[in-house]
């Protein structure tokens, strides 16, 4: 019988096939999908990041781990959504221009869907213009911006400015990502900040109520 530790090891070593067997096994054994995320998948990516920072691994290894994590997410997402209710809010989400990281953004999208939001995912490397056009097209209540690189934080600021300058004053903007802080959210005029995907639901609701 596989354990959460086995799942963590499989993601760290980028073993997609193992992930595909371990995740259903754990779910069938009654493991909570949120637990899989919080106790195995997210910590695994943390370790991958540390190893990358210390030059113990390089981009290709980081990529295979990310693919293994995505494989797990494909299986877990439907379980996370099972508790979903009829959409009350429409949300747009994307990773800002220049940034290709999407695992955290996808998790936020999943949590929002699980909370009953109708979520349109614009993907990665989304330009400020694309956000502005998509807001005009879909008229969301809230827009989520994700950035994982310190070098793409300015693109987040540009996106917030572009949305406001285009006259979308009422749409709420929630930001997040590893280098992002509440102070930065205040500085660039976002309506909210969330540290992780789990609190992104509460943070979105707070921003929508303000
Ligand atoms: Co990249 N990378 N990466 N990478 N990568 C980081 C972010 C890094 C911290 C690694 C390190 O040095 N320790 C570092 C950034 C340093 C910095 O800027 N401070 C880094 C670097 C340098 C790079 C490249 C520049 C490497 C290179 O080419 N030399 C390059 C940049 C490419 C680009 O984007 N233009 C690059 C590339 C990649 C891969 C493509 C190989 C791959 C991404 C694959 C993919 O996403 N499809 C990758 C990966 C996997 C990582 C790490 C290891 C893991 C990221 C991840 O998925 N974490 C990462 C190290 C780390 O984070 N420890 C790293 C798991 C995920 C669940 O967490 O994304 O933080 P996270 O999301 C969290 C919160 O941040 C928050 O909720 C999520 C869940 O709780 N959150 C939000 C995120 N978005 C939110 C939005 C919200 C609210 C909350 O509201 C809308």
PDB file of N, CA and C and ligand atoms in Angstrom, residues 37 41-42 44-54 57-67 69-70 92-95 98-108 112 124 143-152 156 174-180 192-200, ligand 1:
ATOM      1  N   UNK A  37      -2.811  17.069  -1.457  1.00  0.00           N
ATOM      2  CA  UNK A  37      -2.226  18.335  -1.900  1.00  0.00           C
ATOM      3  C   UNK A  37      -1.290  18.909  -0.849  1.00  0.00           C
ATOM      4  N   UNK A  41       1.887  16.845  -2.330  1.00  0.00           N
ATOM      5  CA  UNK A  41       2.201  17.503  -3.606  1.00  0.00           C
ATOM      6  C   UNK A  41       2.875  18.865  -3.426  1.00  0.00           C
ATOM      7  N   UNK A  42       2.269  19.720  -2.605  1.00  0.00           N
ATOM      8  CA  UNK A  42       2.842  21.066  -2.427  1.00  0.00           C
ATOM      9  C   UNK A  42       4.220  20.980  -1.745  1.00  0.00           C
ATOM     10  N   UNK A  44       6.286  18.594  -1.950  1.00  0.00           N
ATOM     11  CA  UNK A  44       7.217  18.034  -2.941  1.00  0.00           C
ATOM     12  C   UNK A  44       7.765  19.141  -3.833  1.00  0.00           C
ATOM     13  N   UNK A  45       6.881  20.038  -4.288  1.00  0.00           N
ATOM     14  CA  UNK A  45       7.347  21.122  -5.155  1.00  0.00           C
ATOM     15  C   UNK A  45       8.248  22.081  -4.382  1.00  0.00           C
ATOM     16  N   UNK A  46       8.010  22.206  -3.079  1.00  0.00           N
ATOM     17  CA  UNK A  46       8.877  23.048  -2.233  1.00  0.00           C
ATOM     18  C   UNK A  46      10.297  22.494  -2.220  1.00  0.00           C
ATOM     19  N   UNK A  47      10.395  21.168  -2.106  1.00  0.00           N
ATOM     20  CA  UNK A  47      11.718  20.524  -2.074  1.00  0.00           C
ATOM     21  C   UNK A  47      12.408  20.670  -3.437  1.00  0.00           C
ATOM     22  N   UNK A  48      11.613  20.511  -4.510  1.00  0.00           N
ATOM     23  CA  UNK A  48      12.164  20.677  -5.863  1.00  0.00           C
ATOM     24  C   UNK A  48      12.750  22.097  -6.006  1.00  0.00           C
ATOM     25  N   UNK A  49      11.993  23.083  -5.507  1.00  0.00           N
ATOM     26  CA  UNK A  49      12.442  24.480  -5.588  1.00  0.00           C
ATOM     27  C   UNK A  49      13.746  24.701  -4.831  1.00  0.00           C
ATOM     28  N   UNK A  50      13.825  24.114  -3.644  1.00  0.00           N
ATOM     29  CA  UNK A  50      15.045  24.232  -2.821  1.00  0.00           C
ATOM     30  C   UNK A  50      16.242  23.642  -3.560  1.00  0.00           C
ATOM     31  N   UNK A  51      16.023  22.443  -4.153  1.00  0.00           N
ATOM     32  CA  UNK A  51      17.128  21.762  -4.853  1.00  0.00           C
ATOM     33  C   UNK A  51      17.590  22.576  -6.049  1.00  0.00           C
ATOM     34  N   UNK A  52      16.599  23.207  -6.708  1.00  0.00           N
ATOM     35  CA  UNK A  52      16.936  24.040  -7.870  1.00  0.00           C
ATOM     36  C   UNK A  52      17.765  25.243  -7.423  1.00  0.00           C
ATOM     37  N   UNK A  53      17.313  25.845  -6.312  1.00  0.00           N
ATOM     38  CA  UNK A  53      18.001  27.029  -5.781  1.00  0.00           C
ATOM     39  C   UNK A  53      19.442  26.690  -5.417  1.00  0.00           C
ATOM     40  N   UNK A  54      19.657  25.457  -4.910  1.00  0.00           N
ATOM     41  CA  UNK A  54      21.001  25.044  -4.485  1.00  0.00           C
ATOM     42  C   UNK A  54      21.821  24.431  -5.615  1.00  0.00           C
ATOM     43  N   UNK A  57      19.625  20.438  -8.803  1.00  0.00           N
ATOM     44  CA  UNK A  57      18.916  20.010 -10.015  1.00  0.00           C
ATOM     45  C   UNK A  57      18.787  21.221 -10.935  1.00  0.00           C
ATOM     46  N   UNK A  58      18.375  20.985 -12.186  1.00  0.00           N
ATOM     47  CA  UNK A  58      18.266  22.084 -13.149  1.00  0.00           C
ATOM     48  C   UNK A  58      16.872  22.096 -13.781  1.00  0.00           C
ATOM     49  N   UNK A  59      16.637  23.034 -14.728  1.00  0.00           N
ATOM     50  CA  UNK A  59      15.290  23.218 -15.278  1.00  0.00           C
ATOM     51  C   UNK A  59      14.646  21.905 -15.768  1.00  0.00           C
ATOM     52  N   UNK A  60      15.342  21.024 -16.499  1.00  0.00           N
ATOM     53  CA  UNK A  60      14.658  19.809 -16.975  1.00  0.00           C
ATOM     54  C   UNK A  60      14.076  18.961 -15.843  1.00  0.00           C
ATOM     55  N   UNK A  61      14.817  18.843 -14.743  1.00  0.00           N
ATOM     56  CA  UNK A  61      14.327  18.050 -13.609  1.00  0.00           C
ATOM     57  C   UNK A  61      13.105  18.740 -12.976  1.00  0.00           C
ATOM     58  N   UNK A  62      13.189  20.102 -12.910  1.00  0.00           N
ATOM     59  CA  UNK A  62      12.086  20.867 -12.328  1.00  0.00           C
ATOM     60  C   UNK A  62      10.825  20.643 -13.181  1.00  0.00           C
ATOM     61  N   UNK A  63      11.047  20.566 -14.506  1.00  0.00           N
ATOM     62  CA  UNK A  63       9.938  20.383 -15.441  1.00  0.00           C
ATOM     63  C   UNK A  63       9.288  19.000 -15.286  1.00  0.00           C
ATOM     64  N   UNK A  64      10.096  17.956 -15.132  1.00  0.00           N
ATOM     65  CA  UNK A  64       9.487  16.628 -14.994  1.00  0.00           C
ATOM     66  C   UNK A  64       8.715  16.523 -13.672  1.00  0.00           C
ATOM     67  N   UNK A  65       9.193  17.197 -12.643  1.00  0.00           N
ATOM     68  CA  UNK A  65       8.441  17.207 -11.380  1.00  0.00           C
ATOM     69  C   UNK A  65       7.107  17.933 -11.566  1.00  0.00           C
ATOM     70  N   UNK A  66       7.170  19.060 -12.293  1.00  0.00           N
ATOM     71  CA  UNK A  66       5.933  19.823 -12.534  1.00  0.00           C
ATOM     72  C   UNK A  66       4.941  18.971 -13.313  1.00  0.00           C
ATOM     73  N   UNK A  67       5.440  18.191 -14.274  1.00  0.00           N
ATOM     74  CA  UNK A  67       4.542  17.327 -15.057  1.00  0.00           C
ATOM     75  C   UNK A  67       3.933  16.242 -14.183  1.00  0.00           C
ATOM     76  N   UNK A  69       3.385  16.511 -11.009  1.00  0.00           N
ATOM     77  CA  UNK A  69       2.394  17.195 -10.151  1.00  0.00           C
ATOM     78  C   UNK A  69       1.098  17.394 -10.927  1.00  0.00           C
ATOM     79  N   UNK A  70       1.223  17.785 -12.212  1.00  0.00           N
ATOM     80  CA  UNK A  70       0.027  18.028 -13.031  1.00  0.00           C
ATOM     81  C   UNK A  70      -0.767  16.739 -13.237  1.00  0.00           C
ATOM     82  N   UNK A  92     -12.031  35.439 -13.779  1.00  0.00           N
ATOM     83  CA  UNK A  92     -10.994  35.229 -14.808  1.00  0.00           C
ATOM     84  C   UNK A  92      -9.700  35.020 -14.053  1.00  0.00           C
ATOM     85  N   UNK A  93      -8.831  34.161 -14.573  1.00  0.00           N
ATOM     86  CA  UNK A  93      -7.548  33.988 -13.903  1.00  0.00           C
ATOM     87  C   UNK A  93      -6.457  33.766 -14.934  1.00  0.00           C
ATOM     88  N   UNK A  94      -5.241  34.223 -14.625  1.00  0.00           N
ATOM     89  CA  UNK A  94      -4.124  33.993 -15.534  1.00  0.00           C
ATOM     90  C   UNK A  94      -2.802  34.301 -14.856  1.00  0.00           C
ATOM     91  N   UNK A  95      -1.738  33.749 -15.423  1.00  0.00           N
ATOM     92  CA  UNK A  95      -0.385  34.078 -14.969  1.00  0.00           C
ATOM     93  C   UNK A  95       0.096  35.233 -15.845  1.00  0.00           C
ATOM     94  N   UNK A  98       5.200  37.076 -19.324  1.00  0.00           N
ATOM     95  CA  UNK A  98       6.598  36.712 -19.075  1.00  0.00           C
ATOM     96  C   UNK A  98       6.750  35.533 -18.145  1.00  0.00           C
ATOM     97  N   UNK A  99       5.660  35.103 -17.538  1.00  0.00           N
ATOM     98  CA  UNK A  99       5.725  34.055 -16.508  1.00  0.00           C
ATOM     99  C   UNK A  99       4.992  32.799 -16.980  1.00  0.00           C
ATOM    100  N   UNK A 100       5.700  31.659 -16.916  1.00  0.00           N
ATOM    101  CA  UNK A 100       5.141  30.403 -17.436  1.00  0.00           C
ATOM    102  C   UNK A 100       4.696  29.442 -16.342  1.00  0.00           C
ATOM    103  N   UNK A 101       4.820  29.853 -15.087  1.00  0.00           N
ATOM    104  CA  UNK A 101       4.439  28.967 -13.981  1.00  0.00           C
ATOM    105  C   UNK A 101       2.918  28.906 -13.873  1.00  0.00           C
ATOM    106  N   UNK A 102       2.376  27.693 -13.857  1.00  0.00           N
ATOM    107  CA  UNK A 102       0.907  27.637 -13.795  1.00  0.00           C
ATOM    108  C   UNK A 102       0.339  26.686 -12.752  1.00  0.00           C
ATOM    109  N   UNK A 103       1.188  26.009 -11.995  1.00  0.00           N
ATOM    110  CA  UNK A 103       0.637  25.012 -11.061  1.00  0.00           C
ATOM    111  C   UNK A 103      -0.153  25.699  -9.941  1.00  0.00           C
ATOM    112  N   UNK A 104       0.421  26.747  -9.368  1.00  0.00           N
ATOM    113  CA  UNK A 104      -0.279  27.477  -8.298  1.00  0.00           C
ATOM    114  C   UNK A 104      -1.547  28.136  -8.822  1.00  0.00           C
ATOM    115  N   UNK A 105      -1.428  28.756 -10.004  1.00  0.00           N
ATOM    116  CA  UNK A 105      -2.601  29.396 -10.622  1.00  0.00           C
ATOM    117  C   UNK A 105      -3.702  28.365 -10.867  1.00  0.00           C
ATOM    118  N   UNK A 106      -3.317  27.174 -11.353  1.00  0.00           N
ATOM    119  CA  UNK A 106      -4.318  26.121 -11.606  1.00  0.00           C
ATOM    120  C   UNK A 106      -4.996  25.678 -10.311  1.00  0.00           C
ATOM    121  N   UNK A 107      -4.188  25.653  -9.237  1.00  0.00           N
ATOM    122  CA  UNK A 107      -4.771  25.265  -7.946  1.00  0.00           C
ATOM    123  C   UNK A 107      -5.798  26.290  -7.469  1.00  0.00           C
ATOM    124  N   UNK A 108      -5.455  27.565  -7.639  1.00  0.00           N
ATOM    125  CA  UNK A 108      -6.409  28.614  -7.249  1.00  0.00           C
ATOM    126  C   UNK A 108      -7.686  28.456  -8.080  1.00  0.00           C
ATOM    127  N   UNK A 112     -11.398  27.858  -6.606  1.00  0.00           N
ATOM    128  CA  UNK A 112     -12.510  28.758  -6.940  1.00  0.00           C
ATOM    129  C   UNK A 112     -13.667  27.965  -7.542  1.00  0.00           C
ATOM    130  N   UNK A 124      -1.079  31.027 -19.228  1.00  0.00           N
ATOM    131  CA  UNK A 124       0.151  31.675 -18.747  1.00  0.00           C
ATOM    132  C   UNK A 124       0.587  32.762 -19.723  1.00  0.00           C
ATOM    133  N   UNK A 143     -10.916  39.140 -10.982  1.00  0.00           N
ATOM    134  CA  UNK A 143      -9.806  38.688 -11.828  1.00  0.00           C
ATOM    135  C   UNK A 143      -8.661  38.267 -10.919  1.00  0.00           C
ATOM    136  N   UNK A 144      -8.088  37.105 -11.192  1.00  0.00           N
ATOM    137  CA  UNK A 144      -6.955  36.622 -10.407  1.00  0.00           C
ATOM    138  C   UNK A 144      -5.672  36.686 -11.221  1.00  0.00           C
ATOM    139  N   UNK A 145      -4.643  37.310 -10.630  1.00  0.00           N
ATOM    140  CA  UNK A 145      -3.339  37.397 -11.305  1.00  0.00           C
ATOM    141  C   UNK A 145      -2.320  36.614 -10.491  1.00  0.00           C
ATOM    142  N   UNK A 146      -1.548  35.771 -11.196  1.00  0.00           N
ATOM    143  CA  UNK A 146      -0.523  34.993 -10.513  1.00  0.00           C
ATOM    144  C   UNK A 146       0.849  35.350 -11.079  1.00  0.00           C
ATOM    145  N   UNK A 147       1.852  35.428 -10.209  1.00  0.00           N
ATOM    146  CA  UNK A 147       3.244  35.641 -10.647  1.00  0.00           C
ATOM    147  C   UNK A 147       4.158  34.868  -9.709  1.00  0.00           C
ATOM    148  N   UNK A 148       5.110  34.153 -10.281  1.00  0.00           N
ATOM    149  CA  UNK A 148       6.035  33.338  -9.473  1.00  0.00           C
ATOM    150  C   UNK A 148       7.454  33.886  -9.484  1.00  0.00           C
ATOM    151  N   UNK A 149       7.695  34.848 -10.359  1.00  0.00           N
ATOM    152  CA  UNK A 149       9.066  35.359 -10.511  1.00  0.00           C
ATOM    153  C   UNK A 149       9.115  36.805 -10.043  1.00  0.00           C
ATOM    154  N   UNK A 150      10.198  37.163  -9.377  1.00  0.00           N
ATOM    155  CA  UNK A 150      10.336  38.572  -8.982  1.00  0.00           C
ATOM    156  C   UNK A 150      10.397  39.440 -10.245  1.00  0.00           C
ATOM    157  N   UNK A 151      10.940  38.858 -11.328  1.00  0.00           N
ATOM    158  CA  UNK A 151      11.067  39.632 -12.577  1.00  0.00           C
ATOM    159  C   UNK A 151       9.731  39.850 -13.291  1.00  0.00           C
ATOM    160  N   UNK A 152       8.688  39.114 -12.898  1.00  0.00           N
ATOM    161  CA  UNK A 152       7.389  39.345 -13.556  1.00  0.00           C
ATOM    162  C   UNK A 152       6.420  40.122 -12.657  1.00  0.00           C
ATOM    163  N   UNK A 156       2.655  42.393 -13.272  1.00  0.00           N
ATOM    164  CA  UNK A 156       1.428  42.352 -12.464  1.00  0.00           C
ATOM    165  C   UNK A 156       0.944  43.786 -12.214  1.00  0.00           C
ATOM    166  N   UNK A 174      -7.577  40.108  -7.485  1.00  0.00           N
ATOM    167  CA  UNK A 174      -6.895  39.380  -6.412  1.00  0.00           C
ATOM    168  C   UNK A 174      -5.558  38.897  -6.955  1.00  0.00           C
ATOM    169  N   UNK A 175      -4.492  39.085  -6.181  1.00  0.00           N
ATOM    170  CA  UNK A 175      -3.179  38.661  -6.674  1.00  0.00           C
ATOM    171  C   UNK A 175      -2.538  37.653  -5.726  1.00  0.00           C
ATOM    172  N   UNK A 176      -1.611  36.870  -6.282  1.00  0.00           N
ATOM    173  CA  UNK A 176      -0.898  35.910  -5.459  1.00  0.00           C
ATOM    174  C   UNK A 176       0.260  35.296  -6.214  1.00  0.00           C
ATOM    175  N   UNK A 177       1.020  34.472  -5.484  1.00  0.00           N
ATOM    176  CA  UNK A 177       2.220  33.863  -6.056  1.00  0.00           C
ATOM    177  C   UNK A 177       3.340  34.002  -5.054  1.00  0.00           C
ATOM    178  N   UNK A 178       4.344  33.124  -5.152  1.00  0.00           N
ATOM    179  CA  UNK A 178       5.382  33.068  -4.128  1.00  0.00           C
ATOM    180  C   UNK A 178       6.023  34.419  -3.749  1.00  0.00           C
ATOM    181  N   UNK A 179       6.379  35.299  -4.707  1.00  0.00           N
ATOM    182  CA  UNK A 179       7.051  36.534  -4.272  1.00  0.00           C
ATOM    183  C   UNK A 179       6.086  37.663  -3.867  1.00  0.00           C
ATOM    184  N   UNK A 180       4.784  37.389  -3.944  1.00  0.00           N
ATOM    185  CA  UNK A 180       3.789  38.462  -3.732  1.00  0.00           C
ATOM    186  C   UNK A 180       3.437  38.594  -2.244  1.00  0.00           C
ATOM    187  N   UNK A 192      -7.115  42.561  -3.326  1.00  0.00           N
ATOM    188  CA  UNK A 192      -6.872  41.506  -2.355  1.00  0.00           C
ATOM    189  C   UNK A 192      -5.633  40.721  -2.689  1.00  0.00           C
ATOM    190  N   UNK A 193      -5.169  39.985  -1.681  1.00  0.00           N
ATOM    191  CA  UNK A 193      -3.984  39.137  -1.834  1.00  0.00           C
ATOM    192  C   UNK A 193      -4.262  37.843  -1.094  1.00  0.00           C
ATOM    193  N   UNK A 194      -3.748  36.759  -1.650  1.00  0.00           N
ATOM    194  CA  UNK A 194      -3.871  35.504  -0.930  1.00  0.00           C
ATOM    195  C   UNK A 194      -2.553  34.758  -1.004  1.00  0.00           C
ATOM    196  N   UNK A 195      -2.168  34.207   0.136  1.00  0.00           N
ATOM    197  CA  UNK A 195      -0.872  33.527   0.259  1.00  0.00           C
ATOM    198  C   UNK A 195      -0.891  32.168  -0.418  1.00  0.00           C
ATOM    199  N   UNK A 196      -2.051  31.492  -0.356  1.00  0.00           N
ATOM    200  CA  UNK A 196      -2.127  30.156  -0.957  1.00  0.00           C
ATOM    201  C   UNK A 196      -3.503  29.919  -1.567  1.00  0.00           C
ATOM    202  N   UNK A 197      -3.620  28.766  -2.244  1.00  0.00           N
ATOM    203  CA  UNK A 197      -4.857  28.484  -2.979  1.00  0.00           C
ATOM    204  C   UNK A 197      -6.036  28.290  -2.026  1.00  0.00           C
ATOM    205  N   UNK A 198      -5.765  27.687  -0.870  1.00  0.00           N
ATOM    206  CA  UNK A 198      -6.871  27.430   0.058  1.00  0.00           C
ATOM    207  C   UNK A 198      -7.493  28.743   0.523  1.00  0.00           C
ATOM    208  N   UNK A 199      -6.656  29.736   0.851  1.00  0.00           N
ATOM    209  CA  UNK A 199      -7.228  31.001   1.336  1.00  0.00           C
ATOM    210  C   UNK A 199      -7.678  31.923   0.202  1.00  0.00           C
ATOM    211  N   UNK A 200      -7.438  31.510  -1.053  1.00  0.00           N
ATOM    212  CA  UNK A 200      -7.854  32.352  -2.190  1.00  0.00           C
ATOM    213  C   UNK A 200      -9.381  32.436  -2.301  1.00  0.00           C
TER     214      UNK A 200
HETATM  215 CO1  LIG B   1      10.576  28.042 -11.888  1.00  0.00          CO
HETATM  216  N1  LIG B   1      11.251  29.258 -10.512  1.00  0.00           N
HETATM  217  N2  LIG B   1      11.614  28.987 -13.227  1.00  0.00           N
HETATM  218  N3  LIG B   1       9.955  26.665 -13.120  1.00  0.00           N
HETATM  219  N4  LIG B   1       9.959  27.122 -10.416  1.00  0.00           N
HETATM  220  C1  LIG B   1      10.650  29.109  -9.134  1.00  0.00           C
HETATM  221  C2  LIG B   1       9.421  30.002  -8.976  1.00  0.00           C
HETATM  222  C3  LIG B   1      11.882  29.549  -8.222  1.00  0.00           C
HETATM  223  C4  LIG B   1      11.437  30.137  -6.855  1.00  0.00           C
HETATM  224  C5  LIG B   1      12.860  28.377  -8.038  1.00  0.00           C
HETATM  225  C6  LIG B   1      14.033  28.714  -7.139  1.00  0.00           C
HETATM  226  O1  LIG B   1      14.942  29.380  -7.577  1.00  0.00           O
HETATM  227  N5  LIG B   1      13.986  28.311  -5.893  1.00  0.00           N
HETATM  228  C7  LIG B   1      12.585  30.607  -9.153  1.00  0.00           C
HETATM  229  C8  LIG B   1      12.095  32.049  -9.023  1.00  0.00           C
HETATM  230  C9  LIG B   1      13.075  32.948  -8.305  1.00  0.00           C
HETATM  231  C10 LIG B   1      12.501  34.328  -8.177  1.00  0.00           C
HETATM  232  O2  LIG B   1      12.131  34.964  -9.099  1.00  0.00           O
HETATM  233  N6  LIG B   1      12.430  34.773  -6.939  1.00  0.00           N
HETATM  234  C11 LIG B   1      12.285  30.035 -10.533  1.00  0.00           C
HETATM  235  C12 LIG B   1      13.028  30.339 -11.693  1.00  0.00           C
HETATM  236  C13 LIG B   1      14.253  31.197 -11.497  1.00  0.00           C
HETATM  237  C14 LIG B   1      12.654  29.873 -12.983  1.00  0.00           C
HETATM  238  C15 LIG B   1      13.342  30.159 -14.325  1.00  0.00           C
HETATM  239  C16 LIG B   1      13.796  31.621 -14.530  1.00  0.00           C
HETATM  240  C17 LIG B   1      14.514  29.137 -14.433  1.00  0.00           C
HETATM  241  C18 LIG B   1      15.384  29.297 -15.652  1.00  0.00           C
HETATM  242  O3  LIG B   1      14.942  29.140 -16.762  1.00  0.00           O
HETATM  243  N7  LIG B   1      16.630  29.617 -15.374  1.00  0.00           N
HETATM  244  C19 LIG B   1      12.241  29.753 -15.348  1.00  0.00           C
HETATM  245  C20 LIG B   1      11.305  30.927 -15.708  1.00  0.00           C
HETATM  246  C21 LIG B   1      10.342  30.560 -16.805  1.00  0.00           C
HETATM  247  C22 LIG B   1       9.254  31.633 -16.959  1.00  0.00           C
HETATM  248  O4  LIG B   1       8.275  31.591 -16.260  1.00  0.00           O
HETATM  249  N8  LIG B   1       9.465  32.582 -17.856  1.00  0.00           N
HETATM  250  C23 LIG B   1      11.491  28.732 -14.547  1.00  0.00           C
HETATM  251  C24 LIG B   1      10.831  27.651 -15.131  1.00  0.00           C
HETATM  252  C25 LIG B   1      10.156  26.686 -14.428  1.00  0.00           C
HETATM  253  C26 LIG B   1       9.567  25.432 -15.098  1.00  0.00           C
HETATM  254  C27 LIG B   1       8.918  25.727 -16.458  1.00  0.00           C
HETATM  255  C28 LIG B   1      10.670  24.429 -15.268  1.00  0.00           C
HETATM  256  C29 LIG B   1       8.572  24.936 -13.980  1.00  0.00           C
HETATM  257  C30 LIG B   1       7.132  25.482 -14.113  1.00  0.00           C
HETATM  258  C31 LIG B   1       6.203  24.473 -14.739  1.00  0.00           C
HETATM  259  C32 LIG B   1       4.768  24.920 -14.627  1.00  0.00           C
HETATM  260  O5  LIG B   1       4.354  25.699 -13.770  1.00  0.00           O
HETATM  261  N9  LIG B   1       3.988  24.409 -15.539  1.00  0.00           N
HETATM  262  C33 LIG B   1       9.160  25.604 -12.731  1.00  0.00           C
HETATM  263  C34 LIG B   1       8.867  25.191 -11.408  1.00  0.00           C
HETATM  264  C35 LIG B   1       8.096  23.898 -11.272  1.00  0.00           C
HETATM  265  C36 LIG B   1       9.261  25.947 -10.256  1.00  0.00           C
HETATM  266  C37 LIG B   1       9.111  25.583  -8.764  1.00  0.00           C
HETATM  267  C38 LIG B   1      10.117  24.480  -8.447  1.00  0.00           C
HETATM  268  C39 LIG B   1       7.763  25.131  -8.327  1.00  0.00           C
HETATM  269  C40 LIG B   1       6.623  26.101  -8.637  1.00  0.00           C
HETATM  270  C41 LIG B   1       5.349  25.428  -8.250  1.00  0.00           C
HETATM  271  O6  LIG B   1       4.646  24.917  -9.103  1.00  0.00           O
HETATM  272  N10 LIG B   1       5.105  25.349  -6.925  1.00  0.00           N
HETATM  273  C42 LIG B   1       9.457  26.977  -8.076  1.00  0.00           C
HETATM  274  C43 LIG B   1      10.076  26.819  -6.692  1.00  0.00           C
HETATM  275  C44 LIG B   1       9.029  26.910  -5.587  1.00  0.00           C
HETATM  276  O7  LIG B   1       7.967  27.449  -5.741  1.00  0.00           O
HETATM  277  N11 LIG B   1       9.379  26.440  -4.436  1.00  0.00           N
HETATM  278  C45 LIG B   1      10.149  27.703  -9.151  1.00  0.00           C
HETATM  279  C46 LIG B   1       3.942  24.617  -6.373  1.00  0.00           C
HETATM  280  C47 LIG B   1       2.739  25.567  -6.403  1.00  0.00           C
HETATM  281  C48 LIG B   1       1.562  24.850  -5.773  1.00  0.00           C
HETATM  282  O8  LIG B   1       3.062  26.695  -5.611  1.00  0.00           O
HETATM  283  O9  LIG B   1       3.152  28.209  -7.633  1.00  0.00           O
HETATM  284  O10 LIG B   1       3.885  29.056  -5.335  1.00  0.00           O
HETATM  285  P1  LIG B   1       3.022  28.196  -6.173  1.00  0.00           P
HETATM  286  O11 LIG B   1       1.510  28.610  -5.874  1.00  0.00           O
HETATM  287  C49 LIG B   1       1.011  28.751  -4.554  1.00  0.00           C
HETATM  288  C50 LIG B   1       1.067  30.180  -4.013  1.00  0.00           C
HETATM  289  O12 LIG B   1       2.151  30.913  -4.550  1.00  0.00           O
HETATM  290  C51 LIG B   1      -0.277  30.724  -4.284  1.00  0.00           C
HETATM  291  O13 LIG B   1      -1.133  29.589  -4.182  1.00  0.00           O
HETATM  292  C52 LIG B   1      -0.468  28.446  -4.692  1.00  0.00           C
HETATM  293  C53 LIG B   1      -0.912  27.208  -3.987  1.00  0.00           C
HETATM  294  O14 LIG B   1      -0.958  27.337  -2.610  1.00  0.00           O
HETATM  295  N12 LIG B   1      -0.593  31.360  -5.546  1.00  0.00           N
HETATM  296  C54 LIG B   1      -1.673  32.199  -5.601  1.00  0.00           C
HETATM  297  C55 LIG B   1      -0.063  31.260  -6.775  1.00  0.00           C
HETATM  298  N13 LIG B   1      -0.736  32.028  -7.637  1.00  0.00           N
HETATM  299  C56 LIG B   1      -1.737  32.594  -6.955  1.00  0.00           C
HETATM  300  C57 LIG B   1      -2.757  33.468  -7.358  1.00  0.00           C
HETATM  301  C58 LIG B   1      -3.666  33.889  -6.404  1.00  0.00           C
HETATM  302  C59 LIG B   1      -3.580  33.497  -5.070  1.00  0.00           C
HETATM  303  C60 LIG B   1      -2.582  32.637  -4.652  1.00  0.00           C
HETATM  304  O15 LIG B   1      -4.693  34.697  -6.687  1.00  0.00           O
HETATM  305  C61 LIG B   1      -5.033  34.919  -8.026  1.00  0.00           C
END
